[in-house]
Coordinates of C-alpha atoms and ligand atoms in Angstrom, one line a residue:
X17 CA -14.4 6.8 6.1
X18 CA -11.7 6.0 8.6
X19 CA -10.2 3.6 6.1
X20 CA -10.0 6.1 3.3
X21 CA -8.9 8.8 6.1
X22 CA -5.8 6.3 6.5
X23 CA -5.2 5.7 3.1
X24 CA -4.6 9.3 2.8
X25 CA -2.2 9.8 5.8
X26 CA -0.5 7.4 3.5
X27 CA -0.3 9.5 1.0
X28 CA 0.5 12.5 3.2
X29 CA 3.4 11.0 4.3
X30 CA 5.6 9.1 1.3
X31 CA 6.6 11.9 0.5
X32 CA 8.6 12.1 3.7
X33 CA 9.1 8.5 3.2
X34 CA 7.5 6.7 5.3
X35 CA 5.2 3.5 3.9
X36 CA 3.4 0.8 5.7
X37 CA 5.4 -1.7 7.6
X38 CA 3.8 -5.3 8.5
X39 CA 3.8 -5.0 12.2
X40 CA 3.8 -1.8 14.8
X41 CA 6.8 -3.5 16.5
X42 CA 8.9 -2.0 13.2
X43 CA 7.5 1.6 12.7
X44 CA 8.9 4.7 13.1
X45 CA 5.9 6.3 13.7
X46 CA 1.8 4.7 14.9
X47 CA -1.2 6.0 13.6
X48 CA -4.3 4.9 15.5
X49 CA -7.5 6.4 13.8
X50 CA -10.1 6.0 15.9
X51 CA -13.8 6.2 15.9
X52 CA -16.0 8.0 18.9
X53 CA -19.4 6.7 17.5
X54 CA -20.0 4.7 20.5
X55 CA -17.7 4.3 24.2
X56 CA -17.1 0.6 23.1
X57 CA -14.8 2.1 19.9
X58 CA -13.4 4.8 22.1
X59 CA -12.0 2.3 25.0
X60 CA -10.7 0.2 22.6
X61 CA -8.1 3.3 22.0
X62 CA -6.7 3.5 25.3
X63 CA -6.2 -0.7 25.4
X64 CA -4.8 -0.4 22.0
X65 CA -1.9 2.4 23.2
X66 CA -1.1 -0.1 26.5
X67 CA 0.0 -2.4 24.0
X68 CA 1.9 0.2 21.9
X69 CA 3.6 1.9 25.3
X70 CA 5.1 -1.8 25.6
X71 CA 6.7 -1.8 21.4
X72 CA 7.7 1.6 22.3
X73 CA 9.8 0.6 25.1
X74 CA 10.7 -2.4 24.0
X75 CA 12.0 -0.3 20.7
X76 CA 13.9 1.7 22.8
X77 CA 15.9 -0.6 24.5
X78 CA 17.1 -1.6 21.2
X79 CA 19.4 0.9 19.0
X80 CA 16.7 1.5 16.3
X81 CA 14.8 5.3 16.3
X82 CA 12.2 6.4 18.7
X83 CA 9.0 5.3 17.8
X84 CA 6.5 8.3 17.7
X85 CA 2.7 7.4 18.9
X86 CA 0.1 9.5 17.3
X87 CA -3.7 9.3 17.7
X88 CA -6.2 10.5 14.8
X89 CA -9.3 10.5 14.3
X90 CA -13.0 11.2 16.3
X91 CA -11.6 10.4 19.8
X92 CA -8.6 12.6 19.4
X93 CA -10.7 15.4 18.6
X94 CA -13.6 15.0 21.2
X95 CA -10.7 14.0 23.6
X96 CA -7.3 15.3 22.8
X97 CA -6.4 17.3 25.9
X98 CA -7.5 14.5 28.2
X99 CA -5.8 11.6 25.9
X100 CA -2.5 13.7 26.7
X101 CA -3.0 13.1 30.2
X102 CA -4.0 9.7 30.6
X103 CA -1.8 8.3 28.3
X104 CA 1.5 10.4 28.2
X105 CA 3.0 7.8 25.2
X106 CA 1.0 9.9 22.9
X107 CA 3.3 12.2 20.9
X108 CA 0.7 13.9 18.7
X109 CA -3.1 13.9 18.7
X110 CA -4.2 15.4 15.4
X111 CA -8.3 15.5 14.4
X112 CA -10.0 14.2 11.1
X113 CA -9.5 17.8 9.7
X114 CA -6.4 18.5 9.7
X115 CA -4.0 15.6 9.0
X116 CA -3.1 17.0 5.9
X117 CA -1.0 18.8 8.0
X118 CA 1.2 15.6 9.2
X119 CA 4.6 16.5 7.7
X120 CA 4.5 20.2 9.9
X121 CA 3.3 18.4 13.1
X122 CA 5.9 15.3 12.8
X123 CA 8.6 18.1 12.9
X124 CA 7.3 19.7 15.5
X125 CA 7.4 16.6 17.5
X126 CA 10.9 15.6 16.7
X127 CA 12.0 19.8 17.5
X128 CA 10.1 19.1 20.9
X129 CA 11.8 15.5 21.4
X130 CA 15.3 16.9 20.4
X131 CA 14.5 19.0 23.4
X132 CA 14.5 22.5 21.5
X133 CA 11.0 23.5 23.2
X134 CA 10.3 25.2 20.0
X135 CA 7.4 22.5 19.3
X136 CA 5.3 24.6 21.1
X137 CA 2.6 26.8 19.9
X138 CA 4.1 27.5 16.4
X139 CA 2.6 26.9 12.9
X140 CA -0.9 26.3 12.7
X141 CA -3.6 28.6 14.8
X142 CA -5.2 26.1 16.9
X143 CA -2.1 23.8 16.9
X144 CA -0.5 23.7 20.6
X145 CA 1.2 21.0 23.0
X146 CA -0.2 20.1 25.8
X147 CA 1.9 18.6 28.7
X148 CA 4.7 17.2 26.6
X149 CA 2.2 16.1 23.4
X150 CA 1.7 17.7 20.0
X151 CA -1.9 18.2 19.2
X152 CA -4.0 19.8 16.4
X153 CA -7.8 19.7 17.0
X154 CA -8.7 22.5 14.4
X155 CA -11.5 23.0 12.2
X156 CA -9.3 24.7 9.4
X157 CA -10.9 27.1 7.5
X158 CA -9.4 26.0 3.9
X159 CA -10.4 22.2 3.8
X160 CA -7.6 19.7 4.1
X161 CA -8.9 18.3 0.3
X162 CA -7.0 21.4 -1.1
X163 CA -3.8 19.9 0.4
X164 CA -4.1 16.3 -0.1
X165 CA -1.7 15.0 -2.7
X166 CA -3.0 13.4 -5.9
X167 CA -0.9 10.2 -5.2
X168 CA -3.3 7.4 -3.7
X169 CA -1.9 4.2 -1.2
X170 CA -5.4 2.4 -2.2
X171 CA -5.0 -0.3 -3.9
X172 CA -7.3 -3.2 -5.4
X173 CA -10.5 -3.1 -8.0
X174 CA -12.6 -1.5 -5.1
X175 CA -11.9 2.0 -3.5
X176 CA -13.1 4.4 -1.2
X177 CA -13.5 8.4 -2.5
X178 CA -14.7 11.5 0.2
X179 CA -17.5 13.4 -1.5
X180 CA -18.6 15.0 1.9
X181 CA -18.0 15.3 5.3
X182 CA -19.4 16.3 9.0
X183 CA -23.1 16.9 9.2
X184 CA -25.7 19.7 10.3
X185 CA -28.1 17.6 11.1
X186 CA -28.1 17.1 15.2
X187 CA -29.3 13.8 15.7
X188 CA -29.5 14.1 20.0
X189 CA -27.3 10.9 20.1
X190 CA -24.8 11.5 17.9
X191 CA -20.9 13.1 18.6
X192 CA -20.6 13.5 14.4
X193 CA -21.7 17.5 14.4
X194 CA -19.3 17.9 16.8
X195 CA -16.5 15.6 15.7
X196 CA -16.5 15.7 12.1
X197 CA -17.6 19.3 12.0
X198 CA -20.1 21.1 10.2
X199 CA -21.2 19.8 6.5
X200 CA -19.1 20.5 3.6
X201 CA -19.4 19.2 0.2
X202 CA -16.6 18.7 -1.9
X203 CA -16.8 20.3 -6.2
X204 CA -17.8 17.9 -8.3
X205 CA -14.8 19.1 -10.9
X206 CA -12.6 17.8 -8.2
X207 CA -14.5 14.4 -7.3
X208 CA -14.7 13.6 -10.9
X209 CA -10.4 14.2 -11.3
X210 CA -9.9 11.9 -8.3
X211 CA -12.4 9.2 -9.5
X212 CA -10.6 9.5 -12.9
X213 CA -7.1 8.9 -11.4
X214 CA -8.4 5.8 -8.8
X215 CA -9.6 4.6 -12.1
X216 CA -6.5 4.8 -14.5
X217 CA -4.6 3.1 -11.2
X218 CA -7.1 -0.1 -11.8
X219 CA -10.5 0.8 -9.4
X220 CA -13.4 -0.9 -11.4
X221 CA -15.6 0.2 -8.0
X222 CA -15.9 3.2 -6.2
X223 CA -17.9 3.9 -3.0
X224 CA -18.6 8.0 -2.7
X225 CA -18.1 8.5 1.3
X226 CA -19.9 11.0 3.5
X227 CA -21.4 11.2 6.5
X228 CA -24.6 12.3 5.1
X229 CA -23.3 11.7 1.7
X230 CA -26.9 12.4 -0.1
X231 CA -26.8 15.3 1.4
X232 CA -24.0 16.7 -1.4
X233 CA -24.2 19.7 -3.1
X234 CA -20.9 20.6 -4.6
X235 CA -19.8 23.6 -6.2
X236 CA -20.3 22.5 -10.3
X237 CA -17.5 22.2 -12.9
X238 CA -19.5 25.0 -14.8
X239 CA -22.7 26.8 -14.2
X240 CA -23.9 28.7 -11.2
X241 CA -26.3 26.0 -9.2
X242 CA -25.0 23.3 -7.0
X243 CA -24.6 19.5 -7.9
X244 CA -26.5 17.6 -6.0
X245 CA -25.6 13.5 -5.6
X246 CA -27.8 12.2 -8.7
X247 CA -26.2 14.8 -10.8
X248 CA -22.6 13.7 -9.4
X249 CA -23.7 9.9 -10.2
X250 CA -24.8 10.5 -13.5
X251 CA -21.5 12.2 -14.2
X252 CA -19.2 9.5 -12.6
X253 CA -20.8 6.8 -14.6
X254 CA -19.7 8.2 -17.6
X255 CA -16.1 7.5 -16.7
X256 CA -14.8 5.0 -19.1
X257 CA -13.3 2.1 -17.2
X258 CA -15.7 2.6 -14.1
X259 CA -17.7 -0.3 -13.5
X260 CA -19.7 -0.1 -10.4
X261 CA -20.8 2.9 -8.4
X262 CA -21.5 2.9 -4.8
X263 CA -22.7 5.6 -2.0
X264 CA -22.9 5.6 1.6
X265 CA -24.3 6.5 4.4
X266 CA -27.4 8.5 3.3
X267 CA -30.2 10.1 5.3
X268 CA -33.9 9.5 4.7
X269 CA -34.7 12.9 4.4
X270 CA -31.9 13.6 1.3
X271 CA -33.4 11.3 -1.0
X272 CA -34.3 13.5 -3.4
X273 CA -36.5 12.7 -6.7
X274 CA -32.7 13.3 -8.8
X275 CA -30.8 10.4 -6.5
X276 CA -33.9 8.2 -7.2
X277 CA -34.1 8.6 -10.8
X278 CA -30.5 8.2 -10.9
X279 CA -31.2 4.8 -9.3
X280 CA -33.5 3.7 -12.2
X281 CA -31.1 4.9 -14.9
X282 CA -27.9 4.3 -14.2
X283 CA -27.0 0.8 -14.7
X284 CA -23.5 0.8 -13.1
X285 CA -25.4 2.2 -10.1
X286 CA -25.3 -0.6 -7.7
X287 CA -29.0 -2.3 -6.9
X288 CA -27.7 -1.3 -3.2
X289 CA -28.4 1.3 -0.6
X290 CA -27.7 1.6 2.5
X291 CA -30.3 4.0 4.1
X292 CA -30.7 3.9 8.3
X293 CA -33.8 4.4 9.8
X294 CA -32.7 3.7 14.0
X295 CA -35.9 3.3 15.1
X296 CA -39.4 2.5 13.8
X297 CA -41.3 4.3 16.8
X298 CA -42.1 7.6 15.6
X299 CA -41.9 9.2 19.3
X300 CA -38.4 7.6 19.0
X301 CA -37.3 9.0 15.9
X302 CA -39.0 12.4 17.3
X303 CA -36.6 12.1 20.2
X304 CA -33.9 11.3 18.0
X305 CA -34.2 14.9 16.5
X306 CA -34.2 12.2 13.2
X307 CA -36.7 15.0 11.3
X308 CA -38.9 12.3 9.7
X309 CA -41.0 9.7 10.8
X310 CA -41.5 5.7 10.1
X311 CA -44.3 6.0 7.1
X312 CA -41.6 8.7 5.2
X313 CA -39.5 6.0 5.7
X314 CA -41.9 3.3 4.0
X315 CA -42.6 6.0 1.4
X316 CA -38.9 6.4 0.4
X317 CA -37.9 2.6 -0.3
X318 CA -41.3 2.3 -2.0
X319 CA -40.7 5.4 -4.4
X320 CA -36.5 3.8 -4.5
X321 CA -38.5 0.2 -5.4
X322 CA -40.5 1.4 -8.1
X323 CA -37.2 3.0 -9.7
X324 CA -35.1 0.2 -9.1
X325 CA -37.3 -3.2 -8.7
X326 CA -34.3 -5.4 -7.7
X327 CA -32.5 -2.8 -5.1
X328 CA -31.6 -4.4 -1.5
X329 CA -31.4 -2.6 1.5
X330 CA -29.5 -2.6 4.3
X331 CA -30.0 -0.1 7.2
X332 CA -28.6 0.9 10.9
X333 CA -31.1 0.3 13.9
X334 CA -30.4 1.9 17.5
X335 CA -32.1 0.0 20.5
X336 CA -32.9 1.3 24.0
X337 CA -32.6 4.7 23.0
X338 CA -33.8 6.6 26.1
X339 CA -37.2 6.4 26.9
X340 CA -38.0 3.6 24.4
X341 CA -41.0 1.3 25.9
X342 CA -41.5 -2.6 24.5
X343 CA -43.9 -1.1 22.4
X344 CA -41.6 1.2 20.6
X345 CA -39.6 -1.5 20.2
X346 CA -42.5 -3.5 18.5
X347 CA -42.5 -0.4 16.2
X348 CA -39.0 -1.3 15.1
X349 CA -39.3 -4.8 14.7
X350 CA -42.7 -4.3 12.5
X351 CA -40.6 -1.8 10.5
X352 CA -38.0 -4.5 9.3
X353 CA -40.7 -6.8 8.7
X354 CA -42.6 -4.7 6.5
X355 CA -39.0 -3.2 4.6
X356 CA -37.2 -6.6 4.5
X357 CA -33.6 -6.1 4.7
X358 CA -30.6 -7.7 2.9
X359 CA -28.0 -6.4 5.7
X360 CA -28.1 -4.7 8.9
X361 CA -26.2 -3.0 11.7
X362 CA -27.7 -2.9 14.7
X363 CA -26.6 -1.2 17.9
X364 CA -27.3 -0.6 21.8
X365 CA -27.7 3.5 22.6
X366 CA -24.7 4.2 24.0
X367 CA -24.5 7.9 25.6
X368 CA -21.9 10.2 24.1
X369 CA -20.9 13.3 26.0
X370 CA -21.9 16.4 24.9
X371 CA -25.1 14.8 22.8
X372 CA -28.7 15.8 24.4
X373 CA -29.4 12.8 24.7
X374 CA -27.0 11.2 27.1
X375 CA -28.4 13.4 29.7
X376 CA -32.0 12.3 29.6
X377 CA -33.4 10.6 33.0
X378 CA -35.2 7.7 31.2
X379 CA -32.0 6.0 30.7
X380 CA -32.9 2.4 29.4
X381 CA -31.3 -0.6 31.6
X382 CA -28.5 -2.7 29.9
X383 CA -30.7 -5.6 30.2
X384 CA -33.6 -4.5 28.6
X385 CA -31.1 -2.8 25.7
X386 CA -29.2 -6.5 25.4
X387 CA -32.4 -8.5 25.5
X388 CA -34.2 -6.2 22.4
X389 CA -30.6 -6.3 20.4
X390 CA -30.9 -10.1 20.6
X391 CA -34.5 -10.5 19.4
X392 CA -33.5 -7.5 16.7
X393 CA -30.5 -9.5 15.5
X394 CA -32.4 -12.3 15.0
X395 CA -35.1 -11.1 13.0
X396 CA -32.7 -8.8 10.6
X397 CA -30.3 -12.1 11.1
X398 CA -33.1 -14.4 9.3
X399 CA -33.8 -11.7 6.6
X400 CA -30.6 -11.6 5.6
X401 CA -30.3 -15.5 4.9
X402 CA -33.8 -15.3 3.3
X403 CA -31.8 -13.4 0.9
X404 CA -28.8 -15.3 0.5
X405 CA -30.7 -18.3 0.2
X406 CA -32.8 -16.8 -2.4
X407 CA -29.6 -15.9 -4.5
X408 CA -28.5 -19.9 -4.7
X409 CA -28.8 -21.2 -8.5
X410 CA -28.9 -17.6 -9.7
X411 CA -25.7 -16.7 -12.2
X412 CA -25.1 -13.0 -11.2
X413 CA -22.0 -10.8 -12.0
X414 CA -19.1 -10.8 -9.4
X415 CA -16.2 -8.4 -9.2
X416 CA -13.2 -10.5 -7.8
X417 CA -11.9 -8.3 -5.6
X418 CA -9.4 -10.2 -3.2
X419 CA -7.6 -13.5 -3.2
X420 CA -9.6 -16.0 -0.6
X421 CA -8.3 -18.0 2.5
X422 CA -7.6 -21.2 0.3
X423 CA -5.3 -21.0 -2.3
X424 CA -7.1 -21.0 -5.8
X425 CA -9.6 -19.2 -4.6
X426 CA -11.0 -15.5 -5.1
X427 CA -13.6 -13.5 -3.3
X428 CA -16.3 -10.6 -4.7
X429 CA -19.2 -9.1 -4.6
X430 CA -22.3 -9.1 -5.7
X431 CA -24.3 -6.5 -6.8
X432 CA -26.3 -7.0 -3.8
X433 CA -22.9 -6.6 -1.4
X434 CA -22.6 -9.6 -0.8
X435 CA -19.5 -11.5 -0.5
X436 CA -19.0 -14.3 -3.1
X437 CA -15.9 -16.8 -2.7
X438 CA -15.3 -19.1 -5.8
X439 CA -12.3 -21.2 -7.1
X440 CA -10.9 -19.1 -10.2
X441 CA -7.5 -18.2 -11.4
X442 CA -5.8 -15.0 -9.7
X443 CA -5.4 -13.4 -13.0
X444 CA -8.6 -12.7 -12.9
X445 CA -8.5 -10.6 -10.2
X446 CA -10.5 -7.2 -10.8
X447 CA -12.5 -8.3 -13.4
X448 CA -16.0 -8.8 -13.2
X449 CA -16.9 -12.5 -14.3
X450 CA -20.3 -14.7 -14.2
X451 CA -20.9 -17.0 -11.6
X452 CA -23.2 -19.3 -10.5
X453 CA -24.1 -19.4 -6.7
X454 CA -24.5 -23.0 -5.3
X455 CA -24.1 -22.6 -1.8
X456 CA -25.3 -19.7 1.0
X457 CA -24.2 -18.6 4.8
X458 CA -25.9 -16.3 6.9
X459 CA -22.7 -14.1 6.1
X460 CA -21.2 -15.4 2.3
X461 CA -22.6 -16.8 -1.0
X462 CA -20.4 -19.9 -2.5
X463 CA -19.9 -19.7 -6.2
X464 CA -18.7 -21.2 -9.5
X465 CA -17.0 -19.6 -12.7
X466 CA -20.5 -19.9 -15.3
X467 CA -18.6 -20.2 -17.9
X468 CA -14.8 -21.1 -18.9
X469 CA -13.2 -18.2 -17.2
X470 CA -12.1 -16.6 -20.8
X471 CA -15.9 -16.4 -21.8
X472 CA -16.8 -15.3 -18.4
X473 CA -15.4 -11.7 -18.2
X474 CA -18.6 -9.4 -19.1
X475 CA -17.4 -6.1 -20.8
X476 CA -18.6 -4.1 -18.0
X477 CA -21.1 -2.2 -20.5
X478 CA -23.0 -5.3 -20.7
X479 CA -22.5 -6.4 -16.7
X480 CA -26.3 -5.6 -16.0
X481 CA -28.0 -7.5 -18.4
X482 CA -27.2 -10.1 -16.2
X483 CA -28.8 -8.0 -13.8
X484 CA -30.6 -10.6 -10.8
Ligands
LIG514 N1 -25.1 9.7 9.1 C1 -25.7 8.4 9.4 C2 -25.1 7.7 10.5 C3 -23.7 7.8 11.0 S1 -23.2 7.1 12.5 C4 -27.1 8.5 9.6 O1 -27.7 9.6 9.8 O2 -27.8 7.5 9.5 C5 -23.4 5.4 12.1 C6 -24.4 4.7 13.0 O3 -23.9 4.6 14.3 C7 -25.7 5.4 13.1 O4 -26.6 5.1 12.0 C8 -26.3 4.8 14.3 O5 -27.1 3.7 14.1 C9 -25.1 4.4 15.1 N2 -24.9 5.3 16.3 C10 -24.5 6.6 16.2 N3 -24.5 7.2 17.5 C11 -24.8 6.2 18.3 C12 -25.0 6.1 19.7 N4 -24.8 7.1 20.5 N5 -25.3 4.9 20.3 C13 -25.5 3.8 19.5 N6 -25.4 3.8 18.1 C14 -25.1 5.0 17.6
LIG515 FE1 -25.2 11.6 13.2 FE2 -26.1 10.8 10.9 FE3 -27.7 12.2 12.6 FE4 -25.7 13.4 11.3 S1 -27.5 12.5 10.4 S2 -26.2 13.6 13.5 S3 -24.1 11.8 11.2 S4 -26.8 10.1 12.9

């Protein structure tokens, strides 16, 4: 979500005309987006803006402009006021609602570095400056969609697109609720005109982005009642052009009987899904305020299986959560040997402020939380090159989406996500061609063109009968 964020800002600011340099030494101005998920991602920032105090001054012993330092994102709006005050390089601090309000708070930082004081307090209602930084935390009321331009800075055969953002669902470890705001789905007339324009720029692939992204229900083009995310799907794969369709990150609880059906009949529906479960323990996922418990779980991929035989899973596991015993653990690791996953992320709890959670006394010791990640990586580590290894001497359709390390050579994906690298001519970039897998890593298929590359293109309608 950060990347598509990003892409926007981009798009915010050209008209202004600023565009992507190759290094921070040569902008004008530094966006760091950053994540607050987990205190690892949120130190990171204040590393990252050591290095950029040092290009700023370096800068500005030179005769080029002032470089501004801005900070988006999660950790600018859980920790704006304090980012101010430890790190006094940061011009602006702006939150993941309101950057479509870039151009007004730029000015407002150049009006406060001319030295006209009149940066302060005007414009937006929660906008203010704090010690001698701009910063907008708001949660606007109109949503920043309604400002965006229709311009995108993405680029390449597979893009990101927003459907829905923040969530209401109050996991007790997560900062999302608070960061990202409450949920809020996007209408489906205006998800279906930006999918159309990422297409006629050259997308072939779209992922649909949301925190809770199955949980969607966008106003409808026409009618009176709600889209929900199947209805959306079904609609998106009518667009001629549009290959592959893609959705992430979803809850257990939103998969409704629609988004399932949708899985068995929509063939440019990816056999994919990335659907976390955290814990297999059901006094864990109890604890986690999660809402349902390990057997739903089981139900849910069995009901997505029946729909869609060949679809892989890949999921997000929490360890050490507080309070969890070896035999919660055991709960876990039974879990992902009963699912079987193609691709995980796994993670040690990590307390947030704010979240109930990161107060509870039975904190779990580092050790212990470092000792069941290992043992948990290994097992979802092993599953996922039972998989790669599986897909050796298959011939399954590829979407060449980037040019490789090696010259000559191209990377993709799979159906299945995974990434496929293969000699083949760069013209063939974006298209979706056959190829024959002869080699697998515990992160990367190896391929070869199946046929000669003019005979290998598949008109997209026709990509899934070669369906794995
Ligand atoms: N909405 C998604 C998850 C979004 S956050 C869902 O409900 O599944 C992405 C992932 O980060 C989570 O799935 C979780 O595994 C991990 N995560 C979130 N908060 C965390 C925390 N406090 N400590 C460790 N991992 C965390
Ligand atoms: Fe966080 Fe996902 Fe839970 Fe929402 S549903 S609180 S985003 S983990």
């Amino acid at each position: 979500m950060n990347v598509y964020d990003s892409a926007r800002m981009t798009d915010v600011l050209a008209p202004l005309g600023y565009a992507p340099v190759a290094h921070p030494g040569a902008a004008d101005l530094v966006i760091l987006n950053t994540c607050h998920i987990r205190e690892k991602a949120a130190e990171k920032v204040y590393s990252e803006l050591g290095r950029l105090r040092e290009l700023r001054d370096a800068r500005a012993r030179g005769d080029g402009p002032a470089m501004t330092i801005a900070v988006a994102g999660c950790v600018a709006q859980a920790e704006g006021q304090e980012m101010l005050r430890r790190a006094p390089q940061v011009d602006l601090v702006f939150g993941p609602q309101t950057y479509h309000r870039l151009p007004e708070l730029i000015a407002r930082v150049e009006r406060a570095r001319a030295g006209d004081g009149s940066g302060a307090g005007k414009g937006g209602a929660a906008a203010n400056r704090s010690g001698s930084g701009v910063m907008d935390t708001d949660f606007p009321v109109e949503s920043k969609f309604d400002h965006l331009p229709e311009t995108s800075a993405q680029h390449g055969p597979s893009v990101f697109l927003s459907i829905q953002e923040g969530c209401d669902k109050f996991c007790t470890f997560c900062v999302v609720p608070y960061t990202r705001g409450a949920e809020f789905s996007r209408p489906a007339g205006e998800v279906i005109a930006e999918a159309e324009r990422l297409v006629a720029a050259g997308a072939r692939e779209i992922t649909l982005l949301g925190q809770n992204v199955n949980a969607y229900h966008g106003a409808p083009p026409d009618g009176e009642a709600t889209w929900g995310l199947g209805r959306l799907l079904r609609r998106l794969a009518e667009i001629e052009g549009l290959a592959r369709l893609r959705y992430t990150t979803s809850h257990p609880r939103d998969m409704d009987d629609e988004l399932i059906a949708a899985h068995g009949d929509l063939d440019r529906l990816m056999p994919y899904l990335h659907l976390p479960v955290q814990s297999g323990s059901d006094k864990i996922l109890a604890a986690m305020n999660r809402r349902h418990n390990a057997d739903d779980y089981r139900r849910v991929v069995e009901r997505l299986r029946r729909a869609r035989p060949d679809i892989a899973l890949s999921s997000d596991f929490i360890v050490g959560f507080p309070g969890e015993t070896d035999l919660d653990f055991a709960e876990t690791l039974r879990l992902v040997t009963d699912i079987g996953y193609a691709q995980a992320y796994s993670f040690k709890y990590s307390a947030r402020p704010g979240t109930p959670a990161g107060t509870l006394e039975a904190q779990v010791p580092e050790a212990v939380k470092a000792e069941r990640l290992a043992s948990l990586q290994s097992l979802l580590d092993a599953q996922q090159e039972g998989v790669n290894q599986d897909s050796v001497g298959k011939v399954m359709p590829v979407l060449l989406e980037r040019p490789g390390r090696r010259s000559g050579q191209l990377v993709g994906r799979s159906p299945h996500m995974q990434a496929v690298h293969l000699d083949a001519p760069a013209h063939l970039m974006g298209q979706i061609a056959k190829v024959r897998i002869v080699a697998a890593g515990p992160n990367s298929l190896s391929g070869r063109l199946a046929a000669e590359p003019a005979g290998s293109i598949l008109p997209m309608a026709t990509e899934m009968e070669a369906r794995p």
